[in-house]
CSV table of N, CA and C in Angstrom, one decimal:
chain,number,residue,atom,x,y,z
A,99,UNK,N,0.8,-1.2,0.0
A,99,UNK,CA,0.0,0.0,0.0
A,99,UNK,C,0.9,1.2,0.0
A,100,UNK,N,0.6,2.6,-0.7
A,100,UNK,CA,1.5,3.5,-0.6
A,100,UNK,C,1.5,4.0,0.3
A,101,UNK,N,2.3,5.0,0.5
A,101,UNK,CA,2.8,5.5,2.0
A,101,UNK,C,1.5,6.3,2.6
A,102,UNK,N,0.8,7.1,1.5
A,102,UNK,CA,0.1,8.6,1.8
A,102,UNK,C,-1.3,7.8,2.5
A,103,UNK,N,-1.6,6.5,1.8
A,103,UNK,CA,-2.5,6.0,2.0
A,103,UNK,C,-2.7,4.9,3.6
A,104,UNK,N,-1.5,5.0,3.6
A,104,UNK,CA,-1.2,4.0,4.6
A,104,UNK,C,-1.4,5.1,6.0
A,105,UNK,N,-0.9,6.3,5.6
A,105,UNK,CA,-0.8,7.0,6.7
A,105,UNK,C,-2.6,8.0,6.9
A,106,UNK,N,-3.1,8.1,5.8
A,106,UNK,CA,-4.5,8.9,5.9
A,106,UNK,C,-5.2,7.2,7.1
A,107,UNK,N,-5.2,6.2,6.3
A,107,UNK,CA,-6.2,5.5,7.0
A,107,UNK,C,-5.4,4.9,8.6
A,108,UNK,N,-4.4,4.8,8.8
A,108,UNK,CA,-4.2,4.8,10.1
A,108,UNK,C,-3.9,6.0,10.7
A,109,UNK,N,-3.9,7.2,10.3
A,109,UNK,CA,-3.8,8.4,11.2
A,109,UNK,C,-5.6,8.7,11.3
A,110,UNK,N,-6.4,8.4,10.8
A,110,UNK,CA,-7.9,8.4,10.7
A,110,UNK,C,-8.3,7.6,11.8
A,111,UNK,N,-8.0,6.4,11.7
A,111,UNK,CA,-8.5,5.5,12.4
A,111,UNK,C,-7.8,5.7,14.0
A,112,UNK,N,-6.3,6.2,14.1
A,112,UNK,CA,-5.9,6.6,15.2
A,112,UNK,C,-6.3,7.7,15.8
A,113,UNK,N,-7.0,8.2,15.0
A,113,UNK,CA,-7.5,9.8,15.3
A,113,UNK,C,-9.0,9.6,16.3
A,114,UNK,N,-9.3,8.3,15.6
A,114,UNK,CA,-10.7,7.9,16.9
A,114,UNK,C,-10.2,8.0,18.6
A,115,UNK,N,-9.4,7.1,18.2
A,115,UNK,CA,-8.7,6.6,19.7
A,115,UNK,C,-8.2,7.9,20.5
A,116,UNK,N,-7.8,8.8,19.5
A,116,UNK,CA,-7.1,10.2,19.9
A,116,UNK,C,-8.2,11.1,20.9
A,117,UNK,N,-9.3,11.4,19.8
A,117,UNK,CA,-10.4,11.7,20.5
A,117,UNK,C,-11.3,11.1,21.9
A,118,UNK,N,-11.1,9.7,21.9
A,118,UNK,CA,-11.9,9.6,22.7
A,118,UNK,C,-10.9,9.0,24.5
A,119,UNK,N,-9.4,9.5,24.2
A,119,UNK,CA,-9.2,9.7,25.2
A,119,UNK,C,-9.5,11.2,26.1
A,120,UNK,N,-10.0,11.7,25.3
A,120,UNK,CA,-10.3,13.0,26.2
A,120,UNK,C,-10.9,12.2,27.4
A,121,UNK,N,-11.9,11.1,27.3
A,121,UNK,CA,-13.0,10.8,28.5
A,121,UNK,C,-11.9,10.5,29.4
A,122,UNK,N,-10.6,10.0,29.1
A,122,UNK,CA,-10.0,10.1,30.3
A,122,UNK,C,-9.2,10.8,30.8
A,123,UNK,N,-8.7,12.3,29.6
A,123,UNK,CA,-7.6,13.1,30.4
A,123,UNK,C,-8.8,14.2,31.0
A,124,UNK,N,-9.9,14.3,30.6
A,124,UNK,CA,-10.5,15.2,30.8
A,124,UNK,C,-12.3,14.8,30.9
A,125,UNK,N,-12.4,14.1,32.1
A,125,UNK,CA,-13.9,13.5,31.6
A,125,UNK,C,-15.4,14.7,31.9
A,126,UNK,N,-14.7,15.5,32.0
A,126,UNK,CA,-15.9,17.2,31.9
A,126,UNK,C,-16.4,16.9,31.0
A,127,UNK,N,-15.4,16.5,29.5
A,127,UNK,CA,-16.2,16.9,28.0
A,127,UNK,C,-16.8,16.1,27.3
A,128,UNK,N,-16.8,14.8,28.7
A,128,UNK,CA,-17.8,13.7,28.0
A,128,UNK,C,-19.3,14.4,27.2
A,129,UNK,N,-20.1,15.6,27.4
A,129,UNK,CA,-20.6,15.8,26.6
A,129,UNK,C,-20.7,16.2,25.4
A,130,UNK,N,-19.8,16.6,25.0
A,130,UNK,CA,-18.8,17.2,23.5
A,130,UNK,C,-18.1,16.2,23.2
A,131,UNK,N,-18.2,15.0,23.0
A,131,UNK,CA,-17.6,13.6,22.9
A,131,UNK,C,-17.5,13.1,21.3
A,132,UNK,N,-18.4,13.5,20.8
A,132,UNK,CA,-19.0,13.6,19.2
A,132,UNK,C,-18.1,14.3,18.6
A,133,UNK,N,-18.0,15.8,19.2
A,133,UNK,CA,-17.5,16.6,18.6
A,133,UNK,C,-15.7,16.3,18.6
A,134,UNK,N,-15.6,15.7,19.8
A,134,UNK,CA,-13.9,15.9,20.2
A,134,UNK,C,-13.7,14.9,19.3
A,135,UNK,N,-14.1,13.9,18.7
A,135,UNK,CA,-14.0,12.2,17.9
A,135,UNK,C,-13.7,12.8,16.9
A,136,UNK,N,-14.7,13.6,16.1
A,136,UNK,CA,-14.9,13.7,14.8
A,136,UNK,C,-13.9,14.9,14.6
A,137,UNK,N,-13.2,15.5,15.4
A,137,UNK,CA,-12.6,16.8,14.7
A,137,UNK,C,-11.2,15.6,15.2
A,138,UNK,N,-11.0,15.1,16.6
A,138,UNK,CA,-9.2,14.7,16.3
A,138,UNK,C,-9.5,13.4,15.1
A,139,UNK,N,-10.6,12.9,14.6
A,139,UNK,CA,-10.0,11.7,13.3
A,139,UNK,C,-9.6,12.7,12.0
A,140,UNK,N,-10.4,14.1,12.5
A,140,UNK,CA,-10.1,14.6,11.0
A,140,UNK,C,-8.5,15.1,11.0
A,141,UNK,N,-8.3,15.4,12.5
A,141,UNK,CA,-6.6,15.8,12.6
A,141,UNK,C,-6.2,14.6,12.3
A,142,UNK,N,-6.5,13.9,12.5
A,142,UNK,CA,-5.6,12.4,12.2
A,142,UNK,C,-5.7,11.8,11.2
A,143,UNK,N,-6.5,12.0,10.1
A,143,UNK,CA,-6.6,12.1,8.8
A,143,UNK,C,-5.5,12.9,8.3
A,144,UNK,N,-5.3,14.6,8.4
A,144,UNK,CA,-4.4,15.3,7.8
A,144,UNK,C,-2.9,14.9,8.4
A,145,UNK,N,-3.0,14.6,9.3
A,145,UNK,CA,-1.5,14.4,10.3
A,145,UNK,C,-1.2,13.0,9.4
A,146,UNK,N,-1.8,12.2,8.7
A,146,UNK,CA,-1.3,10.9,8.0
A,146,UNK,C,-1.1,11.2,7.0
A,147,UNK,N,-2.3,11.9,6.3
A,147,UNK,CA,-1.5,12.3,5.0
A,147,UNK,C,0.0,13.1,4.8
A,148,UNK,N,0.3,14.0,5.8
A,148,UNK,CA,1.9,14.9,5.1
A,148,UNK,C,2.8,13.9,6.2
A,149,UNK,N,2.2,12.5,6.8
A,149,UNK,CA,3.3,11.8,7.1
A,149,UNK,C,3.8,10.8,6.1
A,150,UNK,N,3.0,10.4,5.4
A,150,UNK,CA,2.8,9.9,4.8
A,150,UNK,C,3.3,10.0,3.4
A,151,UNK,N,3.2,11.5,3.4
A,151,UNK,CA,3.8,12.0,2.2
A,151,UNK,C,5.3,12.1,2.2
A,152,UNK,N,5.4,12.6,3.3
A,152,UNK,CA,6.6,13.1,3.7
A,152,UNK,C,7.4,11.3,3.7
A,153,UNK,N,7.0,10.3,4.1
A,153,UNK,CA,7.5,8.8,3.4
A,153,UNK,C,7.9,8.7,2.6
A,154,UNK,N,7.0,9.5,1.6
A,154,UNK,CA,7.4,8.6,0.1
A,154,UNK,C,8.6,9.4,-0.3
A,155,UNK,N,9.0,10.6,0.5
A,155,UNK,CA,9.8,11.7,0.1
A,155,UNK,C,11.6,11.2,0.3
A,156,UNK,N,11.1,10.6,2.1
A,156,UNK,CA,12.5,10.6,2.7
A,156,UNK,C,12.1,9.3,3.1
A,157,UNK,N,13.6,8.6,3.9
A,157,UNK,CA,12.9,6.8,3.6
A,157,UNK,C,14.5,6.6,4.6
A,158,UNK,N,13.7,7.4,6.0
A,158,UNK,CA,14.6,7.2,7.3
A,158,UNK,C,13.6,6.6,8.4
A,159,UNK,N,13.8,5.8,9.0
A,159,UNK,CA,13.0,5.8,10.3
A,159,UNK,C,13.0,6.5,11.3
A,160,UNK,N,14.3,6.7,11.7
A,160,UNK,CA,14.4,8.1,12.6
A,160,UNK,C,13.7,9.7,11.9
A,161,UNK,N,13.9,9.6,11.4
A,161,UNK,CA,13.7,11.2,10.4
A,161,UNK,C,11.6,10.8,10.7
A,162,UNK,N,11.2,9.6,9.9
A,162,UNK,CA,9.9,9.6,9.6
A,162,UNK,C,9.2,9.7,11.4
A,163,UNK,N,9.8,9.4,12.2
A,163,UNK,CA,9.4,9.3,13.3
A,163,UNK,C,9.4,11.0,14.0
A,164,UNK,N,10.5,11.2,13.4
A,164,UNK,CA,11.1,12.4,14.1
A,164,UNK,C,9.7,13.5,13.4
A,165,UNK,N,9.3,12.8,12.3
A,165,UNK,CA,8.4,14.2,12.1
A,165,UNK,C,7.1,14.0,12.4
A,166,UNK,N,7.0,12.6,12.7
A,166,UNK,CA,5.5,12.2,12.8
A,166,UNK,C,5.3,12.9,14.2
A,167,UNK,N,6.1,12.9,15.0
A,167,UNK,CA,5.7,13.7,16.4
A,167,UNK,C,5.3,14.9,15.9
A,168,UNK,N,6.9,15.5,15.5
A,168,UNK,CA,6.8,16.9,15.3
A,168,UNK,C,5.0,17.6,14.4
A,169,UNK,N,4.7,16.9,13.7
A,169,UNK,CA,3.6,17.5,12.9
A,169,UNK,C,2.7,16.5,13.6
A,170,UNK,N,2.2,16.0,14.4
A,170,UNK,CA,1.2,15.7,15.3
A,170,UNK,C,0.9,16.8,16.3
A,171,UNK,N,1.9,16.8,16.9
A,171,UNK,CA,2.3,17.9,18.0
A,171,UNK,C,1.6,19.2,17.7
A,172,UNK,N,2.5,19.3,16.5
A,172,UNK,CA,1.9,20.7,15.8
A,172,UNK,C,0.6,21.0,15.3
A,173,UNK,N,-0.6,19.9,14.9
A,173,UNK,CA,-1.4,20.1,15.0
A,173,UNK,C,-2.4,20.2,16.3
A,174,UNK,N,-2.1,19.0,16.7
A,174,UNK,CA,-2.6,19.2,18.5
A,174,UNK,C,-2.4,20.4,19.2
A,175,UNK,N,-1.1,21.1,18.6
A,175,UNK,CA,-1.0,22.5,19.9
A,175,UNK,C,-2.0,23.2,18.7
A,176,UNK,N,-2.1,23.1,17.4
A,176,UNK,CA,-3.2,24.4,17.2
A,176,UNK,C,-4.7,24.2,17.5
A,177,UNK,N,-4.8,22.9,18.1
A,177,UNK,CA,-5.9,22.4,18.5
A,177,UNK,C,-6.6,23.3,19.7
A,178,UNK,N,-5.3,22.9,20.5
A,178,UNK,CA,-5.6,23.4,22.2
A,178,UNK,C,-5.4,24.8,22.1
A,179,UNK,N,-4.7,25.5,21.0
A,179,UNK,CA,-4.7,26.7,21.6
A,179,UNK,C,-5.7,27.7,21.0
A,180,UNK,N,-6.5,26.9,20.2
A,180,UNK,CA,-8.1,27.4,19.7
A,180,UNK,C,-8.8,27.2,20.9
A,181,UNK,N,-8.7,25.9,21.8
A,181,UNK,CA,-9.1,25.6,22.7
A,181,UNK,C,-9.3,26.9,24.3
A,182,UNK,N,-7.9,27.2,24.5
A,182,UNK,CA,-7.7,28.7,24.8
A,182,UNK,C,-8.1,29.7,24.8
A,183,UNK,N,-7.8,30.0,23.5
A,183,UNK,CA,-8.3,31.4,22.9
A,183,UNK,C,-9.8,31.4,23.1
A,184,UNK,N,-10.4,30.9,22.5
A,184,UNK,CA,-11.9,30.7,21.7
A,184,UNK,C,-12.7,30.6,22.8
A,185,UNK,N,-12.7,29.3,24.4
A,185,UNK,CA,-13.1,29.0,25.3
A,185,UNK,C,-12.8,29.5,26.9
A,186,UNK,N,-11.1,29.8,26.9
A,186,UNK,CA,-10.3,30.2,28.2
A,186,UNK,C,-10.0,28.9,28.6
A,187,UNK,N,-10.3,27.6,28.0
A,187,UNK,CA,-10.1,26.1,28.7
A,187,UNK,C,-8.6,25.8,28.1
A,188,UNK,N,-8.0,25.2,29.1
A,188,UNK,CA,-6.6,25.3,29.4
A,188,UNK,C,-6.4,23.5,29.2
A,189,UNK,N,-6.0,22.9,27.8
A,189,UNK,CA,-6.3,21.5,27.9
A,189,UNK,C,-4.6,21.0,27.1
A,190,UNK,N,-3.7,21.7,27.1
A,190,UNK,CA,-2.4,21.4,26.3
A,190,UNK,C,-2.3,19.8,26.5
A,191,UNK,N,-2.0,19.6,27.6
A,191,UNK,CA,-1.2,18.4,27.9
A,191,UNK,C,-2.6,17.7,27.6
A,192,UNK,N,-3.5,17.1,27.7
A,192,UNK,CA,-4.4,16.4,27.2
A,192,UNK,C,-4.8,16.2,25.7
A,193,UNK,N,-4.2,17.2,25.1
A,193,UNK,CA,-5.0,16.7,23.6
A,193,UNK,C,-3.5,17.2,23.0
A,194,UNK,N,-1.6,17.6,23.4
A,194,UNK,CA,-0.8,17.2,22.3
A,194,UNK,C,-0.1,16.2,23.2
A,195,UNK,N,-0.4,15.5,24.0
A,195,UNK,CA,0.4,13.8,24.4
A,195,UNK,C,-0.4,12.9,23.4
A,196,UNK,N,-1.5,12.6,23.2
A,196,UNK,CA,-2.3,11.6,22.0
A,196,UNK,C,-2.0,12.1,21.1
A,197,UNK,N,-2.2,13.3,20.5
A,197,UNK,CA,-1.9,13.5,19.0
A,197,UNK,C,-0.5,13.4,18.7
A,198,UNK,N,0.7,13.7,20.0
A,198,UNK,CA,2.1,13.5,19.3
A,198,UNK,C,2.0,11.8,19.4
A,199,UNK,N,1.2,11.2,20.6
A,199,UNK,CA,1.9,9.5,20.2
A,199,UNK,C,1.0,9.4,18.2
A,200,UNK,N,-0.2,9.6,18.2
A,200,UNK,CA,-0.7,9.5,17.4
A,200,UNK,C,0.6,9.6,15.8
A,201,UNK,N,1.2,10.9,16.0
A,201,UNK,CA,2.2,11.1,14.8
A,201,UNK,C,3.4,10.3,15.0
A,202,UNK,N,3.9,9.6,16.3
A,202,UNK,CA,4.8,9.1,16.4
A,202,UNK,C,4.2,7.8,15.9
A,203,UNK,N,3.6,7.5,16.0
A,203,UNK,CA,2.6,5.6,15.3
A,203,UNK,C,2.7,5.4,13.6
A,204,UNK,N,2.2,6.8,13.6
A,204,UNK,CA,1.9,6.9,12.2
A,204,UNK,C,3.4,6.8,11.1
A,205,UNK,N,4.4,7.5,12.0
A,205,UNK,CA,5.7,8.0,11.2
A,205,UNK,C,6.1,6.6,11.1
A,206,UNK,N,6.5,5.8,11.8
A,206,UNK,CA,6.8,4.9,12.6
A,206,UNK,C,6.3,3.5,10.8
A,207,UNK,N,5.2,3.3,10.8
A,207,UNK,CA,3.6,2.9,9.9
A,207,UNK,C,4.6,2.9,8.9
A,208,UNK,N,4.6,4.0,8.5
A,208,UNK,CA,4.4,4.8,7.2
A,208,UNK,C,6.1,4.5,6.8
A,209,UNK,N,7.0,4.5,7.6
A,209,UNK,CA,8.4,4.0,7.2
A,209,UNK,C,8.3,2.5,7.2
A,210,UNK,N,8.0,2.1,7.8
A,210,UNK,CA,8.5,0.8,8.2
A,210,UNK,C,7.6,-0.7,7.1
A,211,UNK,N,6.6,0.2,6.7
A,211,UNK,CA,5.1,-1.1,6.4
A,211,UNK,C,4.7,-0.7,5.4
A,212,UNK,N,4.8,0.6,4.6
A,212,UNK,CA,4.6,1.0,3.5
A,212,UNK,C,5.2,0.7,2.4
A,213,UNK,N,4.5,0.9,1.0
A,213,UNK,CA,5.1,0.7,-0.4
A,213,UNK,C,5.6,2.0,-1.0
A,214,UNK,N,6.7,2.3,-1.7
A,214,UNK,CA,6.7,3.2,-2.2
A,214,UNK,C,6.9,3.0,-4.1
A,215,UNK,N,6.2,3.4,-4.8
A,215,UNK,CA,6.3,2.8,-5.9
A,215,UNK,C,6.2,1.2,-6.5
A,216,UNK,N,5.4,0.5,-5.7
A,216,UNK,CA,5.4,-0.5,-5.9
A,216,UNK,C,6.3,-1.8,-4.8
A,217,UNK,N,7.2,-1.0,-4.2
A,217,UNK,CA,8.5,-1.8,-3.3
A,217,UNK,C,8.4,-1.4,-2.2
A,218,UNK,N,8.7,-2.3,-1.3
A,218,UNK,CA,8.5,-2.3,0.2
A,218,UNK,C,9.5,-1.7,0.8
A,219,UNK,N,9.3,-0.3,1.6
A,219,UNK,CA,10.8,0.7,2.2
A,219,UNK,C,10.8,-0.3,3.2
């Protein structure tokens, strides 16, 4: 399977799991539960694709790892700091520890299990 693909459906599908640890770093938002699922799979949808992309580009395990954090992270902190701004709710360490393991999984995926052109990196 190619890299980009490899990384949309398991940053998607990790993006569930992402979301629904809120109930345990934070179980206040068990009512907004819907909402928190469906917005971190969509982060975790985009966080697989430019991991994914970024695979087919470079073809390090350290490197694909190193970014999968880094642009997990980086989504997650624009998460929380909408979170912030927008509400005054103070949730950093809760929603960028899942979304960086989330990018470290995926980098991780996407080097190691992926096709690139047909051949297995």
């Amino acid at each position: 399977m190619k890299t980009w693909l490899v990384g949309l459906l398991l940053g998607g599908f990790l993006g569930i799991f992402d979301g629904l640890s809120a109930l345990l770093s934070a179980p206040e938002t068990a009512p907004e539960i819907v909402t928190i699922v469906v917005g971190s799979t969509f982060k975790g949808l985009i966080t697989g694709v430019l991991i994914g992309w970024f695979s087919q580009k470079v073809h390090s395990l350290a490197l694909g790892i190193v970014f999968g954090l880094a642009v997990g992270a980086l989504l997650a902190f624009l998460v929380a700091l909408l979170q912030y701004v927008g509400e005054g709710k103070v949730y950093f360490w809760q929603i960028m520890l899942p979304g960086a393991a989330l990018g470290i999984v995926v980098g991780y995926a996407t080097q190691r299990h992926a096709t690139v052109s047909g051949k297995k990196t």
